[in-house]
Every structure is written in structure tokens, then in C-alpha cells.
Coordinates of C-alpha atoms and ligand atoms in Angstrom, one line a residue:
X1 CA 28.2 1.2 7.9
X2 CA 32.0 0.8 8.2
X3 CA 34.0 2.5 11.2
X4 CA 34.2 6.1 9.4
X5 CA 30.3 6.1 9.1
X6 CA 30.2 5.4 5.3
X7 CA 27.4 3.0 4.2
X8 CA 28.5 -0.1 3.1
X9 CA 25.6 -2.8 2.6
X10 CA 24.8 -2.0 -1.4
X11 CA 21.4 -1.1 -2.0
X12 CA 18.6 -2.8 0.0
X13 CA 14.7 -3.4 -1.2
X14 CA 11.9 -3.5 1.4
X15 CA 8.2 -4.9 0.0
X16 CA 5.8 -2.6 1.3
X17 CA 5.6 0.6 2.0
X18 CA 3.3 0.2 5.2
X19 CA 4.5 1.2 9.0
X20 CA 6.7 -1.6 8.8
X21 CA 8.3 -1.3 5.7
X22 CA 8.7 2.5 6.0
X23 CA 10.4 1.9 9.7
X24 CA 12.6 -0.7 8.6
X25 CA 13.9 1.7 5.6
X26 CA 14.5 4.2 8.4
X27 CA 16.6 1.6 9.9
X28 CA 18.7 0.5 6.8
X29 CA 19.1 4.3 5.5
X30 CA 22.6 4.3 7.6
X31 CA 24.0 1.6 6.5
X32 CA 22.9 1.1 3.2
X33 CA 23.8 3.2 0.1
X34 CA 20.5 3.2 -1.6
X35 CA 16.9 1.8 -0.1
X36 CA 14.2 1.5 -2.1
X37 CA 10.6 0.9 -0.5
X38 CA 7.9 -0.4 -3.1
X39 CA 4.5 -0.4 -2.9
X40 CA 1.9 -1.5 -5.4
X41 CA -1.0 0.8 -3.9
X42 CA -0.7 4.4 -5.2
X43 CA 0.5 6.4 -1.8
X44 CA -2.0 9.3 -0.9
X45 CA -0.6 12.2 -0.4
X46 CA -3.0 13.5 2.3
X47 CA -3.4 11.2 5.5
X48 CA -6.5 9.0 4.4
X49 CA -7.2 5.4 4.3
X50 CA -6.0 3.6 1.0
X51 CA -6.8 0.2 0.1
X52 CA -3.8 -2.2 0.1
X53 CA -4.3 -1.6 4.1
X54 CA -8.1 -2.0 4.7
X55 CA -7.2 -2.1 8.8
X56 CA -6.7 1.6 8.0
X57 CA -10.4 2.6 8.4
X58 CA -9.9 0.6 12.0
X59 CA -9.2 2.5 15.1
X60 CA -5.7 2.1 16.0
X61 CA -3.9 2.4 19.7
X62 CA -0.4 3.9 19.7
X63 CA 1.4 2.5 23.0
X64 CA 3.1 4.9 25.2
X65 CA 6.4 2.8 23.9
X66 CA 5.8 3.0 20.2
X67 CA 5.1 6.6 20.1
X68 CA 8.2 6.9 22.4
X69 CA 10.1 4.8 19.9
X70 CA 8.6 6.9 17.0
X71 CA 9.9 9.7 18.4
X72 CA 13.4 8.6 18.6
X73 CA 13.5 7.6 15.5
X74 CA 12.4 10.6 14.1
X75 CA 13.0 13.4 16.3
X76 CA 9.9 15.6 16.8
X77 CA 7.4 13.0 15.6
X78 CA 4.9 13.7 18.9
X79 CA 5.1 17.3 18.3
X80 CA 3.9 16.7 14.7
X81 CA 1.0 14.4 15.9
X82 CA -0.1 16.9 18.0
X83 CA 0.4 19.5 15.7
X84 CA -1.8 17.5 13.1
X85 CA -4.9 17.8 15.9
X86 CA -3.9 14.4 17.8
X87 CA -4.6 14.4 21.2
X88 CA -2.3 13.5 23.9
X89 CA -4.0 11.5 26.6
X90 CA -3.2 9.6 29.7
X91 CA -4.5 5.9 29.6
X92 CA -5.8 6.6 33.6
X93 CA -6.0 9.9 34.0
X94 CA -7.7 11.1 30.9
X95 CA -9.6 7.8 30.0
X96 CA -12.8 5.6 31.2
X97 CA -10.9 2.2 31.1
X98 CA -13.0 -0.7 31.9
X99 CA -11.0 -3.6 32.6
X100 CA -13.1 -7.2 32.5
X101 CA -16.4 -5.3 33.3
X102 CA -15.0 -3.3 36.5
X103 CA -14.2 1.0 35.5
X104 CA -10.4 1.3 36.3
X105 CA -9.6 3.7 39.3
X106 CA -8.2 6.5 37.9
X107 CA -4.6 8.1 38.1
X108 CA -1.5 9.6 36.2
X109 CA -0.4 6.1 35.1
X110 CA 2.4 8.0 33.1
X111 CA 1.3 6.1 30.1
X112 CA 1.2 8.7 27.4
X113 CA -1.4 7.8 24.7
X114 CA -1.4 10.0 21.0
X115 CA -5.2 9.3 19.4
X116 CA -4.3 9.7 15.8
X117 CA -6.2 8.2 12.8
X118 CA -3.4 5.0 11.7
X119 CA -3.3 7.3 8.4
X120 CA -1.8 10.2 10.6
X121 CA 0.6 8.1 11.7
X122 CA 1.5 6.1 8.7
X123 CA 1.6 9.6 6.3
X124 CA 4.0 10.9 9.1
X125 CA 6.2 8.8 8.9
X126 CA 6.1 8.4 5.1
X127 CA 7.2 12.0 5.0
X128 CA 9.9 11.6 7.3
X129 CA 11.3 8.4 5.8
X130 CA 11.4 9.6 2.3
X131 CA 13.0 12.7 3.3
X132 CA 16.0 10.6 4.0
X133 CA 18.5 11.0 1.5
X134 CA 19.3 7.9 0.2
X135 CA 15.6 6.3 0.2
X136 CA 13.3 5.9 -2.3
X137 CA 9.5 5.6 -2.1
X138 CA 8.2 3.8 -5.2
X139 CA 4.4 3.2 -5.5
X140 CA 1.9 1.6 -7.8
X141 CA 4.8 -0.9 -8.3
X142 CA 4.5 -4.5 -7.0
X143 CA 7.0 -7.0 -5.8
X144 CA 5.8 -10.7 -8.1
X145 CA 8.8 -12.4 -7.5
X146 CA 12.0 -13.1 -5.2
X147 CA 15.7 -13.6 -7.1
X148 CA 18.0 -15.9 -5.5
X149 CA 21.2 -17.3 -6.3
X150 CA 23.7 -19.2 -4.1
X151 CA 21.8 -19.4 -1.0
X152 CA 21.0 -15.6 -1.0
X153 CA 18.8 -13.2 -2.4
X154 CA 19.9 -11.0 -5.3
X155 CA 16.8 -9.3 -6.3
X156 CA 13.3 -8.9 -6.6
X157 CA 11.1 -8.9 -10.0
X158 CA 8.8 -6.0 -10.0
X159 CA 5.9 -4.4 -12.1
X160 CA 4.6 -1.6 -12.4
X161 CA 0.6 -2.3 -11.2
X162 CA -1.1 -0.7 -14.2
X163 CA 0.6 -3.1 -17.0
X164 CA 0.9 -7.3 -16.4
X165 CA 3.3 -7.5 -19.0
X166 CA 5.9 -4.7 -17.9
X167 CA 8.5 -5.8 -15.4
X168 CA 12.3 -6.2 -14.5
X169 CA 14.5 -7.7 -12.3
X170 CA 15.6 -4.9 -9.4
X171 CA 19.3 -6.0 -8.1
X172 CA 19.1 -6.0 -4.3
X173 CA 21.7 -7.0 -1.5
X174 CA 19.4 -7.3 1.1
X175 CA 15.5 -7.7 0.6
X176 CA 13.1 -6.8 3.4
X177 CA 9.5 -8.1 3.3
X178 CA 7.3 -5.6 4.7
X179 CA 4.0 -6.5 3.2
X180 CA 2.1 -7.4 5.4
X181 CA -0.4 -10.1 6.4
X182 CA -0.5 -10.8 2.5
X183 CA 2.9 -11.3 2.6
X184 CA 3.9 -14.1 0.0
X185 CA 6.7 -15.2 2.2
X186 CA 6.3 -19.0 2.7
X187 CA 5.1 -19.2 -1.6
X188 CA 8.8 -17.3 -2.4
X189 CA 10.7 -19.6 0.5
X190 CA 9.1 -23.1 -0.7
X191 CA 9.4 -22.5 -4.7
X192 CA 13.1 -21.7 -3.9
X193 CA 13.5 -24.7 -2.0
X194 CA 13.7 -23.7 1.1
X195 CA 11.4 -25.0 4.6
X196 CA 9.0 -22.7 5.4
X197 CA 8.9 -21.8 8.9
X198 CA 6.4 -23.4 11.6
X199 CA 3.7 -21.5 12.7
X200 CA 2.2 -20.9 16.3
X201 CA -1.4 -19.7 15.9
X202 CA -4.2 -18.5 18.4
X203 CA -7.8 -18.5 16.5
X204 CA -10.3 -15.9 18.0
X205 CA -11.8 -14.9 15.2
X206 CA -12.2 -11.1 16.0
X207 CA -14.5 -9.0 13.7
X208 CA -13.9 -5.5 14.0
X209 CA -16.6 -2.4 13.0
X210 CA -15.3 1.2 13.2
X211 CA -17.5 4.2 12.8
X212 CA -16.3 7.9 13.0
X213 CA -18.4 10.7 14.5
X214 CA -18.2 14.4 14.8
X215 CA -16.9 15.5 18.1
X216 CA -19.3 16.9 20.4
X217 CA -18.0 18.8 23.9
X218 CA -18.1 16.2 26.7
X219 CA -18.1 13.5 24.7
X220 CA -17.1 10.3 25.3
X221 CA -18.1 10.6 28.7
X222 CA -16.3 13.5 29.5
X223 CA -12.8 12.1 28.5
X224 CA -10.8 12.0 26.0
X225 CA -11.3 8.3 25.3
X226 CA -13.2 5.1 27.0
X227 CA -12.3 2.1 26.2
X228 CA -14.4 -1.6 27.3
X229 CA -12.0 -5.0 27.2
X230 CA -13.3 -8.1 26.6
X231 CA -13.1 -10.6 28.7
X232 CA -14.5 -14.4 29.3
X233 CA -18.0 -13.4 31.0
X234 CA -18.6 -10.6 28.0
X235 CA -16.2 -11.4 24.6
X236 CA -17.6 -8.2 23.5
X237 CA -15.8 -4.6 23.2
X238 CA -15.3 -1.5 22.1
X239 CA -14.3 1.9 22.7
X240 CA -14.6 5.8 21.7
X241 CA -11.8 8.1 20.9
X242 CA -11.3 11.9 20.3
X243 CA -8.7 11.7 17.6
X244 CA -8.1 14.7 14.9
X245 CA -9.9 16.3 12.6
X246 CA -12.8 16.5 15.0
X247 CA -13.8 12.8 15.2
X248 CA -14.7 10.5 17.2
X249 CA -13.9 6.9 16.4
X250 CA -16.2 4.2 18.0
X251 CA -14.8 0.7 17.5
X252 CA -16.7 -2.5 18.5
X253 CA -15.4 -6.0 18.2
X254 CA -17.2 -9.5 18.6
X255 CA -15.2 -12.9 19.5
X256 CA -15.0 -16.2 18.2
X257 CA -18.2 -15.8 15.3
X258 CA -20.1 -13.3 17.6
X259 CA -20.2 -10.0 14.6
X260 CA -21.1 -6.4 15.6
X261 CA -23.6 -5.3 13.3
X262 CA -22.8 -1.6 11.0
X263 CA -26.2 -0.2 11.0
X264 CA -27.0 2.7 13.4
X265 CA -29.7 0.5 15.8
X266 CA -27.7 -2.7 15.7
X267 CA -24.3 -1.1 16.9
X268 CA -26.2 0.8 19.5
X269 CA -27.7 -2.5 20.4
X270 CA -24.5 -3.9 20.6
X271 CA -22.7 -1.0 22.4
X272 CA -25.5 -1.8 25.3
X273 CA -23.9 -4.6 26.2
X274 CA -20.9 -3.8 26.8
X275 CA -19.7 -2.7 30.4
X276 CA -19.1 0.7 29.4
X277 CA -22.4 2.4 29.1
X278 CA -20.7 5.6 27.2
X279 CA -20.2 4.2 24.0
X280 CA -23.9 3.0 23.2
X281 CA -24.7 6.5 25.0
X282 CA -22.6 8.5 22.4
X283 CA -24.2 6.3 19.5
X284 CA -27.6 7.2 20.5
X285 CA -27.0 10.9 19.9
X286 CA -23.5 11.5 18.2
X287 CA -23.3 12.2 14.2
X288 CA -22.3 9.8 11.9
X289 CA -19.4 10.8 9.3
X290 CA -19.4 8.1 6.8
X291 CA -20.6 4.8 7.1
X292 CA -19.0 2.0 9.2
X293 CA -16.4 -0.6 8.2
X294 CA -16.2 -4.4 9.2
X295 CA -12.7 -6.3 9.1
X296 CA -12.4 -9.6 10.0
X297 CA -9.1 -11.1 11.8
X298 CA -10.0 -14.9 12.4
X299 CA -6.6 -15.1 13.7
X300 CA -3.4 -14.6 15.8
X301 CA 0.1 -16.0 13.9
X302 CA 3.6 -16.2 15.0
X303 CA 6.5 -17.0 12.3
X304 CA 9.3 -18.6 14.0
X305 CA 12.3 -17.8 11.2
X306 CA 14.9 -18.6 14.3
X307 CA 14.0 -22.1 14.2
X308 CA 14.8 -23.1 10.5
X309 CA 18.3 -24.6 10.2
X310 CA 18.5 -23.4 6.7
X311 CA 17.2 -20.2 5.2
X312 CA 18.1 -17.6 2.5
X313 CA 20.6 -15.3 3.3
X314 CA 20.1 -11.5 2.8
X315 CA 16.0 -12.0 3.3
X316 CA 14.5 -10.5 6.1
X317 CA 10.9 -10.4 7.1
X318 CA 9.1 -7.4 9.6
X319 CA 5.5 -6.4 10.6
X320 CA 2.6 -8.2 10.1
X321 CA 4.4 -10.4 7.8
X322 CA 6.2 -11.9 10.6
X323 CA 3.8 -11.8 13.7
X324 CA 0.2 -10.8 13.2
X325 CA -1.7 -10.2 16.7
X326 CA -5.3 -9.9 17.9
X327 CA -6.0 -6.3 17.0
X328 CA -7.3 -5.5 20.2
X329 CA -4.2 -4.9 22.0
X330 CA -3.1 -2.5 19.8
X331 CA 0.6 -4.0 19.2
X332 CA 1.5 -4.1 15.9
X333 CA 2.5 -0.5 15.2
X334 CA 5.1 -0.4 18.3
X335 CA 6.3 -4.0 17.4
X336 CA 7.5 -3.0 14.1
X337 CA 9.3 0.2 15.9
X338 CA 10.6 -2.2 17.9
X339 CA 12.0 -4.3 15.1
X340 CA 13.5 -1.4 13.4
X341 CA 15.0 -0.3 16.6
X342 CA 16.4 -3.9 16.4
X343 CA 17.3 -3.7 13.0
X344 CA 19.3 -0.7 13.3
X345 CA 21.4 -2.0 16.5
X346 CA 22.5 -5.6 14.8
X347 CA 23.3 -3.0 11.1
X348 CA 26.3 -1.2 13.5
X349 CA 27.5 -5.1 13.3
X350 CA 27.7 -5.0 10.0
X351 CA 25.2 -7.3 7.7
X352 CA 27.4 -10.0 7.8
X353 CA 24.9 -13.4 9.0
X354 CA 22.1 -10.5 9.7
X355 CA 19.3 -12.9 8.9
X356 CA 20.0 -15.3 11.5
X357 CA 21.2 -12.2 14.3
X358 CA 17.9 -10.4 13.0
X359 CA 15.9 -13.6 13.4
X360 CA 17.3 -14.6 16.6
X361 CA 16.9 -11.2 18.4
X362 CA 12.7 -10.7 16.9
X363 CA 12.0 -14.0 18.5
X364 CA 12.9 -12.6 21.7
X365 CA 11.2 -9.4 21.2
X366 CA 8.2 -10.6 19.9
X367 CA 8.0 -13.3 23.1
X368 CA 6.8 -10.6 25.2
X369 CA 3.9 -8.8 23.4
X370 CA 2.9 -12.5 22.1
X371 CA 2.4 -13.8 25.4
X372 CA 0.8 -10.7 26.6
X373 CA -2.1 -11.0 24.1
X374 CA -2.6 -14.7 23.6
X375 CA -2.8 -14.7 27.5
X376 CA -5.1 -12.7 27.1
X377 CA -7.3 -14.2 24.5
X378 CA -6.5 -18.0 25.8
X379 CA -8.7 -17.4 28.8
X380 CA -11.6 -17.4 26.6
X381 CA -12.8 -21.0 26.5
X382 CA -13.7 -21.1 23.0
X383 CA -10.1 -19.7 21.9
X384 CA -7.9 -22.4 19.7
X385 CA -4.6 -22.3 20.9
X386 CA -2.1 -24.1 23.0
X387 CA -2.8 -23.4 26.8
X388 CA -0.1 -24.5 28.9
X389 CA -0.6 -25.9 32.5
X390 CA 1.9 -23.7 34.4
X391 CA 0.1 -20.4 33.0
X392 CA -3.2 -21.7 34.6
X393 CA -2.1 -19.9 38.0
X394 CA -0.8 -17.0 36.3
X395 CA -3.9 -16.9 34.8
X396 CA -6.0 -16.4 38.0
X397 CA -3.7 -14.1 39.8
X398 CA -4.1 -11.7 36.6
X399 CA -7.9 -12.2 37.0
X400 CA -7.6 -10.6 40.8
X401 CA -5.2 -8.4 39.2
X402 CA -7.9 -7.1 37.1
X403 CA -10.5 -6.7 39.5
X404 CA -8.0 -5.0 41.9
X405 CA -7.6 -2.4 39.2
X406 CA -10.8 -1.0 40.3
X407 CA -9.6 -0.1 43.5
X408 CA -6.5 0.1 43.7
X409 CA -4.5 2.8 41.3
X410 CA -1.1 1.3 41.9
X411 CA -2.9 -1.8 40.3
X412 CA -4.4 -0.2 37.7
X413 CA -1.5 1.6 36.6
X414 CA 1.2 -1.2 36.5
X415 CA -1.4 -3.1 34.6
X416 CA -1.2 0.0 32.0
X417 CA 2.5 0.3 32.0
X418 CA 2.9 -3.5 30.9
X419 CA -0.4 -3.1 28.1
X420 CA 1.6 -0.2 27.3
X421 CA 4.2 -2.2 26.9
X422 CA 6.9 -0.2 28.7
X423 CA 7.3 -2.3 31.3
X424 CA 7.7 -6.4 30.7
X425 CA 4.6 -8.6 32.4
X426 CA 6.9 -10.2 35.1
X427 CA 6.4 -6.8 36.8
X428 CA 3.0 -7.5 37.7
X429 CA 4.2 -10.2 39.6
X430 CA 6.3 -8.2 41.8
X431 CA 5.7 -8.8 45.7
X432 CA 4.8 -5.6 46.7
X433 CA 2.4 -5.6 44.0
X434 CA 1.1 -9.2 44.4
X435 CA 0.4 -7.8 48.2
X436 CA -1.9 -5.3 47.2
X437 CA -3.5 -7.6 44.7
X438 CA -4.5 -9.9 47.7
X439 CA -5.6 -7.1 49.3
X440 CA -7.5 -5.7 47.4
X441 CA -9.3 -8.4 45.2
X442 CA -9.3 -11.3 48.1
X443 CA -12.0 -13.1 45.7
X444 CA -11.3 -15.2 42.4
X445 CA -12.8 -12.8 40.0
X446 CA -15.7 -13.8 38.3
X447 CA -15.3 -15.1 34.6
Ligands
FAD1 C1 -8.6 -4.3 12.3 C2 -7.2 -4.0 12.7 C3 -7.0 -3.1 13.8 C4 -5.7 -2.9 14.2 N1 -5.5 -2.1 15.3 C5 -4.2 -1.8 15.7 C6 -4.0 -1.0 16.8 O1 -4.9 -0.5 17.4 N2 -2.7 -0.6 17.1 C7 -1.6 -1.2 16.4 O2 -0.5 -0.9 16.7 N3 -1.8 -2.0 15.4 C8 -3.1 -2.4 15.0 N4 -3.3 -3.2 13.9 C9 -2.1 -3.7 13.2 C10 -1.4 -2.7 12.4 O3 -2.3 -2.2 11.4 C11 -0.2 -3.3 11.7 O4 0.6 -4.0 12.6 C12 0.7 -2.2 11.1 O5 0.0 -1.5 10.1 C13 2.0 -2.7 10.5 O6 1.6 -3.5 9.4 P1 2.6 -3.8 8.2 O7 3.3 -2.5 7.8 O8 3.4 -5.0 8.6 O9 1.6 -4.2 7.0 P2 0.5 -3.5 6.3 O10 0.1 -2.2 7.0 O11 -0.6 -4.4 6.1 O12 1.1 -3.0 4.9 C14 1.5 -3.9 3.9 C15 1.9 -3.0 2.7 O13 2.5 -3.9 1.8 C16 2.0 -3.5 0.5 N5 2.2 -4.7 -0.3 C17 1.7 -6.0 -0.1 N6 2.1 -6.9 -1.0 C18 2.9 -6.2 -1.8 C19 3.7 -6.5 -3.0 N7 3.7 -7.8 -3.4 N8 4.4 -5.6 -3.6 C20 4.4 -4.3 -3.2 N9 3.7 -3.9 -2.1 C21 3.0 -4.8 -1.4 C22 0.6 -3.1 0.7 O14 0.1 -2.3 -0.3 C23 0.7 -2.4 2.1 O15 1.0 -1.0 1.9 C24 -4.6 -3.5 13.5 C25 -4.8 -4.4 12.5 C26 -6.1 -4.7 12.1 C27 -6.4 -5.7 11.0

């Protein structure tokens, strides 16, 4: 965009026409005359699951920062959820939150949740980005191959998915690669020429089961939404959600090989264990609506782009594509808001160097929500990663944090704010906090 507001960066592509994709055309729309999102699965045009994103069945946690960010990036976009039938809940107030096996005291912890289906969401904001004027949503059409010339990219080659032997070159000054965990990324970079970039990876091997269930009053245990962490004495959890449509959604997730079952017995055998005695509570008597889904995540991956020395200009990567997190923190949605909120700050720059700028400034935004979940998940024993001396005593003061939670709201809703991710995790380590911490949790909790 030049100083009179006029776009000016030529036409831009983004691969995949996911959350990530869809935000970062959202992004681009000012500065750019023409963006074009393509996507080889056929785009519904209701708000159901569709299967280039299987994780869509999956229940999905909206931070109170993501759905903030949604909002400002398309005005109105809570309203609309809750229109649709979402409900709005407090992640204290209006939740059962078990946090390492102790029930959360509960509070306003001014952590405003939306429980919408990740098809809500994802349909949403399909409408609103390809109302924009100057984007285009193209489905059934995939991306096979990335043009370069000169150091920087110049197109993509695209087909249309229903005929191998169709195709042409699209002419692109900027290409954004949006899709996904499948992202072909490091096969375009290396047949180019170019290093690929190293990878920092945390294995937990997560499998995930979601089953949706009619609503009954009361349920799940009075609220609108229990949820039961994980954590090293019990690597098992789940939770229950109201969301729309009249559904409940139960999620339950094993660690590190341990797999929920999907039959009706077996995940109430399963819920059991867990430290929340709602959920298998709910299973015993709620309806079924469909049968359940498995998806398996073996593993935690960071991309770091801002270390290569020498990359293609013009080719940016976002979402999953980038950074792919354990599931259970429910990050990746407000992590690529966050990226197009980055996006769209460097773009009043100009795109001149904006892979490097773009590259630079996601390695520092990704560094928090990174470190909050593999701390997380590198307390488990049996978690492959790189654990680094100095976190050790990090690592027990957030284990009193945890059991201070119980007790102490002030605890347990700073601990929300920062899994919220509006505030950053040095604030738990504030001295008023750490007081009550040692107050209130004088032990080393268990685990
Ligand atoms: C089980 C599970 C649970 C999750 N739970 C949460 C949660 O609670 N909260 C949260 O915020 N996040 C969660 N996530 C992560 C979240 O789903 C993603 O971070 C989010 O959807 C953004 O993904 P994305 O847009 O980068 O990629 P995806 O959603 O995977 O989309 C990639 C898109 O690219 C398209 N595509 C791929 N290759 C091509 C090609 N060559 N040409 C054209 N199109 C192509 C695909 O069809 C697809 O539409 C979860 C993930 C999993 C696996």
C-alpha cells in the first residue's frame, strides 16, 4: 500500500484456504491488488467438517486473544458466533477446570471463551474474507508446484483436482503457503535449491477422540464446559463443551502411545479415569450424534525460517505449516491471527525484504505460545524433546502454581490469562503472585 492507500504489491497467492490461509488473505487484501486463496478440497457452503482438515471433527478452544483478534479483524465476528448458537463462557466462572488433578477455584477470570464447532469458525471467516473485494476463493484447485526465478517466487502451477492432466502456471508476486501440516514446503525449497530450515520438535504422541452429544439441561456438570489437563501423575484428558447446534462435544486424549478407545464402554472407561468425574458421568447417560473420530498428532514442530541465511524471496509460510503445536492447548487458531495481525503491520512497510521482516517477527511471536506448551508437555518423562537445565526450577514453581490454583482464585485466574494467552508467562512469575503461590501450595506438588 503506498502513502495514498492504493495497493501496490501485484497480485498475491496463498495455498490453502484453511484459518490460516483465509487470515493471512485478510491481511494482504490492503496491500495487494488481487489475492487469490486456493484450495484443492471443494469448500462447504454450510459450516461442517470437510476432509482436507480431518482436525475439523476435533473439538477446538478459541483463546480469549484469538477471538479478540478475530474480532478486530473482522468487526462483529463474536456477535456472529453468538448469533450462530455459540456460547460465550468464562474459563473460571462458567467452567469445571481441573488443573493437574486439583478442580480450579472458581472466579470471573475475565477470560472470554466462544465454544463454537472449528467449522463455525472457519465458514465465518470464509464468508467474511471473500467478501473482500479484491480476494478470490478458488476451491477444488490444488497448488503441485512452486515457480521461481531469480531468487524469488514468480508463480505457482495449479490444477484443477478433478483432471491430473489440466494445469497452468498462476503469476504471483508474493506466494503464501497456508496448507497446513501437509504443507510441501521443505520438497518446493530443496528442489529449488534452497536449505530447508531446521526443525525443533517435541514428540508426545497425542491421540485425540471427539464425540458429539445432544445437549441435555445441566449438563456438563452444570456448566457450560469442564475441562481435565493432563499432567505427569495422569497423561490422560479430556473435556465436554456446550457448543451450537445443541451439542455437546466430549474430547479425550491419551499421551505418548496411551489411545482412547471410540466405542461407547471404552470411552466411558476411559473418561473414569480422568480427574474430572463429569465427563465419564455425561457419557454414561448423554446421546450420541454420530460416531466418534480418532486423530493422531505424534508430534510438536517448530520451523525456524529466521535462521536460514539464504531463502526465496516473496515466499512466506503461516499456520500449521510453520509451527504445529500439541493440540491440547488449543493454540493454533489464535497463532495464525496473530501472524496475520503480524502480517498486516510489516505490509504498511511495504513488501520490500518482507520474508526476512515476516520471518524475523513469527519467530518472536511464536517463542511464547511454543514455550508455553512444550513446558508443558516436557514435564512428562516420556516426552522427546530438549529439556533445558535452567527451566527445571521454573518447572517446579509452576507445579505449586498449579496446585495453588485450587485455592487461590488470583492463582487460578493469572494461570488462565497466560493459557489464554493474553498475558505473556513471565507474569506468573510476578512477586506478588509468587507470594501467594508459597502461600498457598507450601508443598512440591505431587507428579
Ligand atoms: C486434533 C486437533 C485438534 C486441534 N485443536 C485445536 C484447538 O483446540 N484450538 C486451536 O486453536 N487449534 C487447534 N488445532 C489446530 C488448528 O486446527 C490449526 O492450527 C488451524 O486450523 C490452522 O491450520 P492451517 O490453516 O494452518 O491448516 P489446515 O487447517 O490444516 O488447512 C490446510 C488447508 O490447505 C489445503 N491444502 C493443503 N495442501 C494444498 C495444496 N497443495 N493446494 C491447495 N490446497 C491445499 C487443505 O485442503 C486445507 O484446507 C487442532 C489440531 C488438531 C490436529
Amino acid at each position: 500500500m503506498n502513502e495514498s492507500g492504493t495497493p501496490t504489491g501485484g497480485h498475491a497467492v496463498v495455498i490453502g484456504g484453511s484459518v490460516a490461509g483465509l487470515l493471512a488473505a485478510r491481511a494482504l487484501n490492503a496491500s495487494f491488488e488481487q489475492v487469490t486463496v486456493l484450495d484443492r478440497d471443494t469448500l462447504p457452503a454450510d459450516p461442517v467438517a470437510r476432509r482436507g482438515v480431518p482436525q475439523g471433527r476435533h473439538v477446538h478452544g478459541l483463546t480469549a486473544r484469538g477471538a479478540a483478534g478475530l474480532n478486530s479483524l473482522f468487526p462483529g465476528f463474536l456477535d456472529a458466533l453468538t448469533a450462530a448458537g455459540a456460547p460465550r463462557a468464562d474459563a473460571l466462572a462458567d467452567y469445571n477446570y481441573y488443573l493437574d488433578g486439583h478442580k480450579l477455584a472458581r472466579a470471573i477470570a475475565d477470560t472470554p471463551n466462544y465454544l463454537a464447532t472449528r467449522p463455525l469458525i472457519e465458514s465465518l471467516i470464509r464468508e467474511r474474507t471473500s467478501a473482500l473485494g479484491n480476494v478470490t476463493v478458488a476451491d477444488s484447485t490444488e497448488v503441485v508446484d512452486l515457480i521461481a526465478a531469480e531468487g524469488r517466487v514468480t508463480g505457482v502451477r495449479v490444477r484443477p483436482v478433478n483432471d491430473e492432466q489440466a494445469g497452468h502456471i498462476l503469476d504471483a508476486d508474493l506466494v503464501v503457503d497456508a496448507a497446513g501440516r501437509g504443507s510441501r514446503v521443505m520438497t518446493w525449497l530443496a528442489a529449488l535449491g534452497y536449505p530447508a530450515p531446521e526443525e525443533t520438535v517435541v514428540r508426545t504422541n497425542v491421540v485425540y477422540v471427539t464425540r458429539h452429544f445432544r445437549q441435555e439441561p445441566g449438563q456438563p456438570g452444570g456448566r457450560q464446559a469442564v475441562v481435565s489437563g493432563a499432567y505427569p501423575a495422569n497423561p490422560r484428558s479430556g473435556a465436554a463443551v456446550r457448543q451450537e447446534n445443541g451439542r455437546i462435544a466430549v474430547f479425550l486424549a491419551g499421551m505418548l502411545g496411551d489411545e482412547p478407545p471410540t466405542d461407547d464402554e471404552g470411552m466411558r472407561a476411559f473418561a473414569a479415569t480422568l480427574a474430572a468425574p463429569e465427563i465419564a458421568e455425561l457419557l454414561g447417560t448423554a446421546e450420541p450424534l454420530g460416531e466418534a473420530a480418532k486423530m493422531r498428532n505424534p508430534a510438536s514442530s517448530l520451523r525456524h525460517f529466521e535462521k536460514l541465511d539464504r531463502y526465496l524471496d516473496g515466499y512466506l509460510v503461516v499456520g500449521d505449516a510453520m509451527c504445529n503445536f500439541n493440540p491440547l492447548y488449543g493454540q493454533g487458531i489464535t497463532v495464525a491471527v496473530l501472524e496475520a495481525e503480524l502480517l498486516e503491520s510489516l505490509l504498511r512497510d511495504g513488501t520490500d525484504r518482507l520474508a526476512r521482516r515476516y520471518f524475523a517477527g513469527s519467530a518472536r511471536l511464536l517463542a511464547e505460545p511454543w514455550a508455553l506448551a512444550t513446558g508443558s508437555d516436557l514435564r512428562f518423562p516420556g516426552v522427546e524433546g530438549v529439556r533445558n537445565p535452567e527451566d527445571e526450577q521454573a518447572g517446579q514453581y509452576l507445579s505449586m502454581l498449579r496446585t495453588a490454583a485450587a485455592t487461590d482464585v488470583g492463582v487460578a485466574a493469572a494461570f488462565l490469562r497466560v493459557a489464554n494467552m493474553l498475558a505473556p508467562i513471565s507474569s506468573l512469575f510476578d512477586p506478588a503472585l509468587a507470594a501467594r503461590v508459597q502461600k498457598s501450595a507450601p508443598q512440591h506438588a505431587p507428579g
